[in-house]
Amino acid sequence: MPALALRVVTDKLSLLLAQRLATGAPAGLAADLGKALSRLCDTIAAQATGDQTDFVNLAIASWSRLVSLFRDGQLAANPGRYEAINHSTVQHVASDANAVAAGFGDLALVLSLLEHGLGVIWSLMPPAAVDISAGALVAKGVYPGAQERPVFVVQSARQALLLKKSGALNDNSIVIHGDEMWRLLSAGATGGGLSSPRGPRRPPGRSNRQQTIHVCMKPIVEGAADLDDLRRRFISEVTL
């Protein structure tokens, strides 16, 4: 049953990803990125050792946290409740206006690109804490001495601003946006507290601290020449 549930989520995300990439993206990306989603599904399923109940509970909590932060910019009132993409079949998900409008295609895009660097450039894990500042995921570079960084994936600037207002974001956070609204807002900001789309690094000095990094996916996708270029652009922005 857990394997079936993972497969349904993956298949729905793959279809929404294909629809997301139908315009404004190089041809042929959907198939390869869909395979990355399948690999991510297999990687998650491989963690289902020992108590299956514990695995299912963690999987539901992790997925629901990811979706709530992406869609709402806040944690769900009931973190143990499963957040469904939609309530129709896999075959009909791409024609579900609500699922499309919710930006699940962008979420699928980010997950597929994160999978590409998994184990090679970074590791990914669920947050160890329930506090919102712990992020949707925790990423850590594979190089010695790398620090763990909370990663938020959000639909647009609205969710990012809600996270900022709640105090969820700090100098160690990475926020990945589905669109480019944050970049557009930042370009016109005159002191409203908005950083650049990829927050400019502070001079390391002795603290080695840096500002929140904001990564906007829309210009990355539209500027990419092909799959390899898309991955390079993404990796260069999501610095760990």
mmCIF file of C-alpha atoms in Angstrom:
data_model
loop_
_atom_site.group_PDB
_atom_site.id
_atom_site.type_symbol
_atom_site.label_atom_id
_atom_site.label_comp_id
_atom_site.label_asym_id
_atom_site.label_seq_id
_atom_site.Cartn_x
_atom_site.Cartn_y
_atom_site.Cartn_z
ATOM 1 C CA MET A 1 0.000 0.000 0.000
ATOM 2 C CA PRO A 2 2.743 2.585 0.780
ATOM 3 C CA ALA A 3 4.367 1.792 -2.580
ATOM 4 C CA LEU A 4 1.053 2.312 -4.378
ATOM 5 C CA ALA A 5 0.471 5.653 -2.651
ATOM 6 C CA LEU A 6 3.972 6.849 -3.577
ATOM 7 C CA ARG A 7 3.442 5.783 -7.173
ATOM 8 C CA VAL A 8 0.121 7.626 -7.446
ATOM 9 C CA VAL A 9 1.678 10.842 -6.111
ATOM 10 C CA THR A 10 4.642 10.457 -8.468
ATOM 11 C CA ASP A 11 2.450 9.793 -11.507
ATOM 12 C CA LYS A 12 0.288 12.825 -10.757
ATOM 13 C CA LEU A 13 3.333 15.034 -10.280
ATOM 14 C CA SER A 14 4.818 13.759 -13.548
ATOM 15 C CA LEU A 15 1.695 14.679 -15.501
ATOM 16 C CA LEU A 16 1.502 18.119 -13.900
ATOM 17 C CA LEU A 17 5.216 18.576 -14.594
ATOM 18 C CA ALA A 18 4.698 17.743 -18.270
ATOM 19 C CA GLN A 19 1.913 20.309 -18.453
ATOM 20 C CA ARG A 20 4.085 22.895 -16.697
ATOM 21 C CA LEU A 21 6.855 22.384 -19.249
ATOM 22 C CA ALA A 22 4.585 22.382 -22.288
ATOM 23 C CA THR A 23 5.269 26.094 -22.822
ATOM 24 C CA GLY A 24 8.230 28.302 -21.996
ATOM 25 C CA ALA A 25 10.711 25.429 -21.697
ATOM 26 C CA PRO A 26 13.082 23.564 -24.043
ATOM 27 C CA ALA A 27 11.499 20.595 -25.771
ATOM 28 C CA GLY A 28 11.973 17.142 -24.334
ATOM 29 C CA LEU A 29 12.498 18.090 -20.699
ATOM 30 C CA ALA A 30 9.373 16.472 -19.319
ATOM 31 C CA ALA A 31 10.375 12.865 -20.023
ATOM 32 C CA ASP A 32 13.821 13.120 -18.419
ATOM 33 C CA LEU A 33 12.611 15.095 -15.415
ATOM 34 C CA GLY A 34 9.741 12.646 -15.009
ATOM 35 C CA LYS A 35 12.326 9.871 -14.740
ATOM 36 C CA ALA A 36 14.040 11.876 -12.007
ATOM 37 C CA LEU A 37 10.764 11.961 -10.086
ATOM 38 C CA SER A 38 10.511 8.184 -10.429
ATOM 39 C CA ARG A 39 14.042 7.796 -9.091
ATOM 40 C CA LEU A 40 13.163 10.029 -6.163
ATOM 41 C CA CYS A 41 10.102 7.875 -5.503
ATOM 42 C CA ASP A 42 12.298 4.754 -5.486
ATOM 43 C CA THR A 43 14.788 6.406 -3.139
ATOM 44 C CA ILE A 44 12.024 7.274 -0.695
ATOM 45 C CA ALA A 45 10.485 3.800 -0.955
ATOM 46 C CA ALA A 46 13.870 2.251 -0.152
ATOM 47 C CA GLN A 47 13.653 3.883 3.286
ATOM 48 C CA ALA A 48 10.663 1.687 4.149
ATOM 49 C CA THR A 49 12.613 -0.755 6.281
ATOM 50 C CA GLY A 50 11.552 -1.977 9.675
ATOM 51 C CA ASP A 51 8.227 -0.696 10.986
ATOM 52 C CA GLN A 52 6.028 0.177 7.999
ATOM 53 C CA THR A 53 3.691 2.224 10.188
ATOM 54 C CA ASP A 54 6.516 4.541 11.244
ATOM 55 C CA PHE A 55 7.545 4.964 7.606
ATOM 56 C CA VAL A 56 4.014 5.789 6.475
ATOM 57 C CA ASN A 57 3.508 8.308 9.290
ATOM 58 C CA LEU A 58 6.820 10.035 8.514
ATOM 59 C CA ALA A 59 6.091 10.041 4.772
ATOM 60 C CA ILE A 60 2.653 11.594 5.286
ATOM 61 C CA ALA A 61 3.975 14.216 7.708
ATOM 62 C CA SER A 62 6.897 15.120 5.416
ATOM 63 C CA TRP A 63 4.756 15.353 2.290
ATOM 64 C CA SER A 64 2.012 17.334 4.007
ATOM 65 C CA ARG A 65 4.575 19.753 5.450
ATOM 66 C CA LEU A 66 6.106 20.237 1.997
ATOM 67 C CA VAL A 67 2.711 20.883 0.399
ATOM 68 C CA SER A 68 1.440 23.205 3.146
ATOM 69 C CA LEU A 69 4.531 25.391 3.032
ATOM 70 C CA PHE A 70 4.483 25.426 -0.772
ATOM 71 C CA ARG A 71 0.810 26.264 -1.112
ATOM 72 C CA ASP A 72 0.061 28.275 2.037
ATOM 73 C CA GLY A 73 3.374 29.556 3.408
ATOM 74 C CA GLN A 74 2.543 28.096 6.795
ATOM 75 C CA LEU A 75 2.269 24.767 8.553
ATOM 76 C CA ALA A 76 -0.995 22.845 8.396
ATOM 77 C CA ALA A 77 -3.275 22.985 11.421
ATOM 78 C CA ASN A 78 -3.251 19.177 11.424
ATOM 79 C CA PRO A 79 0.284 18.119 10.426
ATOM 80 C CA GLY A 80 -0.665 14.443 10.446
ATOM 81 C CA ARG A 81 -3.355 14.813 7.795
ATOM 82 C CA TYR A 82 -2.494 13.741 4.268
ATOM 83 C CA GLU A 83 -2.476 16.689 1.849
ATOM 84 C CA ALA A 84 -3.798 15.364 -1.460
ATOM 85 C CA ILE A 85 -2.820 16.855 -4.807
ATOM 86 C CA ASN A 86 -6.431 16.426 -5.849
ATOM 87 C CA HIS A 87 -9.231 13.926 -5.447
ATOM 88 C CA SER A 88 -9.503 12.702 -9.033
ATOM 89 C CA THR A 89 -7.684 9.871 -10.772
ATOM 90 C CA VAL A 90 -4.175 10.088 -12.172
ATOM 91 C CA GLN A 91 -5.526 10.288 -15.709
ATOM 92 C CA HIS A 92 -7.552 13.409 -14.932
ATOM 93 C CA VAL A 93 -5.123 15.341 -12.756
ATOM 94 C CA ALA A 94 -3.718 17.477 -15.583
ATOM 95 C CA SER A 95 -7.219 18.707 -16.405
ATOM 96 C CA ASP A 96 -7.963 19.581 -12.781
ATOM 97 C CA ALA A 97 -7.902 23.381 -12.754
ATOM 98 C CA ASN A 98 -7.344 23.527 -8.999
ATOM 99 C CA ALA A 99 -4.307 21.227 -9.078
ATOM 100 C CA VAL A 100 -2.823 23.211 -11.955
ATOM 101 C CA ALA A 101 -3.534 26.573 -10.308
ATOM 102 C CA ALA A 102 -1.963 25.353 -7.061
ATOM 103 C CA GLY A 103 1.358 25.111 -8.908
ATOM 104 C CA PHE A 104 2.041 21.428 -8.345
ATOM 105 C CA GLY A 105 3.835 21.352 -11.690
ATOM 106 C CA ASP A 106 6.394 23.797 -10.270
ATOM 107 C CA LEU A 107 6.742 21.706 -7.131
ATOM 108 C CA ALA A 108 7.368 18.640 -9.289
ATOM 109 C CA LEU A 109 9.990 20.549 -11.283
ATOM 110 C CA VAL A 110 11.914 21.511 -8.150
ATOM 111 C CA LEU A 111 11.770 17.984 -6.731
ATOM 112 C CA SER A 112 13.067 16.497 -9.981
ATOM 113 C CA LEU A 113 16.010 18.920 -10.024
ATOM 114 C CA LEU A 114 16.798 18.298 -6.374
ATOM 115 C CA GLU A 115 16.911 14.583 -7.180
ATOM 116 C CA HIS A 116 19.592 15.180 -9.801
ATOM 117 C CA GLY A 117 22.038 16.427 -7.177
ATOM 118 C CA LEU A 118 21.082 13.852 -4.551
ATOM 119 C CA GLY A 119 24.122 12.089 -3.146
ATOM 120 C CA VAL A 120 26.434 13.899 -5.567
ATOM 121 C CA ILE A 121 26.081 17.575 -4.675
ATOM 122 C CA TRP A 122 23.812 17.488 -1.644
ATOM 123 C CA SER A 123 21.917 15.200 0.682
ATOM 124 C CA LEU A 124 18.270 15.756 1.585
ATOM 125 C CA MET A 125 16.385 14.782 4.712
ATOM 126 C CA PRO A 126 13.172 15.652 6.565
ATOM 127 C CA PRO A 127 13.467 18.432 9.161
ATOM 128 C CA ALA A 128 14.477 17.178 12.589
ATOM 129 C CA ALA A 129 12.335 19.838 14.312
ATOM 130 C CA VAL A 130 8.654 20.679 13.917
ATOM 131 C CA ASP A 131 9.207 24.443 14.084
ATOM 132 C CA ILE A 132 8.451 26.195 10.793
ATOM 133 C CA SER A 133 11.983 27.612 10.602
ATOM 134 C CA ALA A 134 13.249 24.042 10.093
ATOM 135 C CA GLY A 135 11.976 24.237 6.518
ATOM 136 C CA ALA A 136 10.217 21.770 4.257
ATOM 137 C CA LEU A 137 13.450 19.863 3.684
ATOM 138 C CA VAL A 138 16.965 19.985 5.034
ATOM 139 C CA ALA A 139 19.828 20.043 2.526
ATOM 140 C CA LYS A 140 23.512 19.559 3.164
ATOM 141 C CA GLY A 141 26.412 19.736 0.738
ATOM 142 C CA VAL A 142 28.439 16.548 0.358
ATOM 143 C CA TYR A 143 31.752 18.319 0.947
ATOM 144 C CA PRO A 144 33.469 18.130 4.371
ATOM 145 C CA GLY A 145 32.266 20.731 6.816
ATOM 146 C CA ALA A 146 29.045 21.518 4.937
ATOM 147 C CA GLN A 147 26.261 22.950 7.064
ATOM 148 C CA GLU A 148 22.673 21.803 7.055
ATOM 149 C CA ARG A 149 20.328 24.366 5.507
ATOM 150 C CA PRO A 150 16.535 24.510 5.671
ATOM 151 C CA VAL A 151 14.925 24.540 2.227
ATOM 152 C CA PHE A 152 11.484 25.976 1.494
ATOM 153 C CA VAL A 153 9.723 25.430 -1.828
ATOM 154 C CA VAL A 154 6.976 28.015 -2.401
ATOM 155 C CA GLN A 155 4.508 28.714 -5.147
ATOM 156 C CA SER A 156 5.125 32.444 -5.287
ATOM 157 C CA ALA A 157 6.201 35.559 -3.380
ATOM 158 C CA ARG A 158 3.013 35.520 -1.315
ATOM 159 C CA GLN A 159 4.050 32.367 0.512
ATOM 160 C CA ALA A 160 7.619 33.620 0.907
ATOM 161 C CA LEU A 161 6.405 36.871 2.459
ATOM 162 C CA LEU A 162 4.214 34.933 4.887
ATOM 163 C CA LEU A 163 7.241 32.855 5.876
ATOM 164 C CA LYS A 164 9.315 35.990 6.313
ATOM 165 C CA LYS A 165 6.608 37.640 8.411
ATOM 166 C CA SER A 166 6.317 34.583 10.667
ATOM 167 C CA GLY A 167 10.066 34.593 11.316
ATOM 168 C CA ALA A 168 10.582 31.272 9.539
ATOM 169 C CA LEU A 169 13.415 32.561 7.336
ATOM 170 C CA ASN A 170 16.928 33.214 8.561
ATOM 171 C CA ASP A 171 20.406 33.698 7.133
ATOM 172 C CA ASN A 172 20.721 29.970 6.537
ATOM 173 C CA SER A 173 17.463 29.473 4.610
ATOM 174 C CA ILE A 174 17.032 28.659 0.927
ATOM 175 C CA VAL A 175 13.682 29.555 -0.635
ATOM 176 C CA ILE A 176 12.857 28.156 -4.086
ATOM 177 C CA HIS A 177 10.015 29.944 -5.895
ATOM 178 C CA GLY A 178 7.913 28.444 -8.657
ATOM 179 C CA ASP A 179 7.554 31.763 -10.464
ATOM 180 C CA GLU A 180 9.573 34.984 -10.696
ATOM 181 C CA MET A 181 7.395 37.344 -8.666
ATOM 182 C CA TRP A 182 10.000 37.658 -5.902
ATOM 183 C CA ARG A 183 12.606 38.750 -8.437
ATOM 184 C CA LEU A 184 10.222 41.314 -9.918
ATOM 185 C CA LEU A 185 9.309 42.666 -6.498
ATOM 186 C CA SER A 186 12.936 42.818 -5.469
ATOM 187 C CA ALA A 187 13.920 44.690 -8.618
ATOM 188 C CA GLY A 188 11.503 47.470 -7.683
ATOM 189 C CA ALA A 189 12.135 47.459 -3.949
ATOM 190 C CA THR A 190 13.435 50.626 -2.329
ATOM 191 C CA GLY A 191 13.914 49.483 1.229
ATOM 192 C CA GLY A 192 10.948 47.222 1.879
ATOM 193 C CA GLY A 193 13.113 44.464 3.241
ATOM 194 C CA LEU A 194 13.140 42.394 0.077
ATOM 195 C CA SER A 195 16.378 40.725 -0.870
ATOM 196 C CA SER A 196 17.364 39.807 -4.392
ATOM 197 C CA PRO A 197 16.015 36.602 -5.971
ATOM 198 C CA ARG A 198 19.193 34.901 -4.960
ATOM 199 C CA GLY A 199 20.007 36.806 -1.815
ATOM 200 C CA PRO A 200 23.448 38.429 -2.219
ATOM 201 C CA ARG A 201 26.037 36.899 0.026
ATOM 202 C CA ARG A 202 27.460 38.960 2.811
ATOM 203 C CA PRO A 203 31.216 39.159 2.978
ATOM 204 C CA PRO A 204 32.090 35.962 4.880
ATOM 205 C CA GLY A 205 34.467 37.627 7.322
ATOM 206 C CA ARG A 206 34.756 35.556 10.462
ATOM 207 C CA SER A 207 31.098 34.659 10.771
ATOM 208 C CA ASN A 208 30.738 32.989 7.348
ATOM 209 C CA ARG A 209 27.054 33.953 7.477
ATOM 210 C CA GLN A 210 24.967 34.762 4.447
ATOM 211 C CA GLN A 211 21.539 36.098 3.650
ATOM 212 C CA THR A 212 18.537 34.006 2.746
ATOM 213 C CA ILE A 213 18.906 32.709 -0.801
ATOM 214 C CA HIS A 214 15.856 33.146 -3.039
ATOM 215 C CA VAL A 215 15.806 31.110 -6.247
ATOM 216 C CA CYS A 216 13.158 31.850 -8.909
ATOM 217 C CA MET A 217 12.470 28.919 -11.222
ATOM 218 C CA LYS A 218 10.665 30.656 -14.079
ATOM 219 C CA PRO A 219 13.683 32.551 -15.481
ATOM 220 C CA ILE A 220 15.909 29.519 -14.905
ATOM 221 C CA VAL A 221 13.623 27.316 -17.001
ATOM 222 C CA GLU A 222 13.043 29.881 -19.728
ATOM 223 C CA GLY A 223 16.751 30.663 -20.014
ATOM 224 C CA ALA A 224 17.890 27.042 -20.222
ATOM 225 C CA ALA A 225 19.016 25.680 -23.578
ATOM 226 C CA ASP A 226 18.539 22.024 -22.657
ATOM 227 C CA LEU A 227 18.343 19.629 -19.710
ATOM 228 C CA ASP A 228 22.027 19.848 -18.810
ATOM 229 C CA ASP A 229 21.910 23.631 -18.926
ATOM 230 C CA LEU A 230 18.776 23.659 -16.758
ATOM 231 C CA ARG A 231 20.484 21.501 -14.150
ATOM 232 C CA ARG A 232 23.621 23.639 -14.190
ATOM 233 C CA ARG A 233 21.600 26.807 -13.734
ATOM 234 C CA PHE A 234 19.628 25.308 -10.871
ATOM 235 C CA ILE A 235 22.711 23.982 -9.079
ATOM 236 C CA SER A 236 24.520 27.305 -9.435
ATOM 237 C CA GLU A 237 21.614 29.058 -7.716
ATOM 238 C CA VAL A 238 20.962 26.556 -4.940
ATOM 239 C CA THR A 239 24.330 27.006 -3.312
ATOM 240 C CA LEU A 240 25.081 24.985 -0.204
#
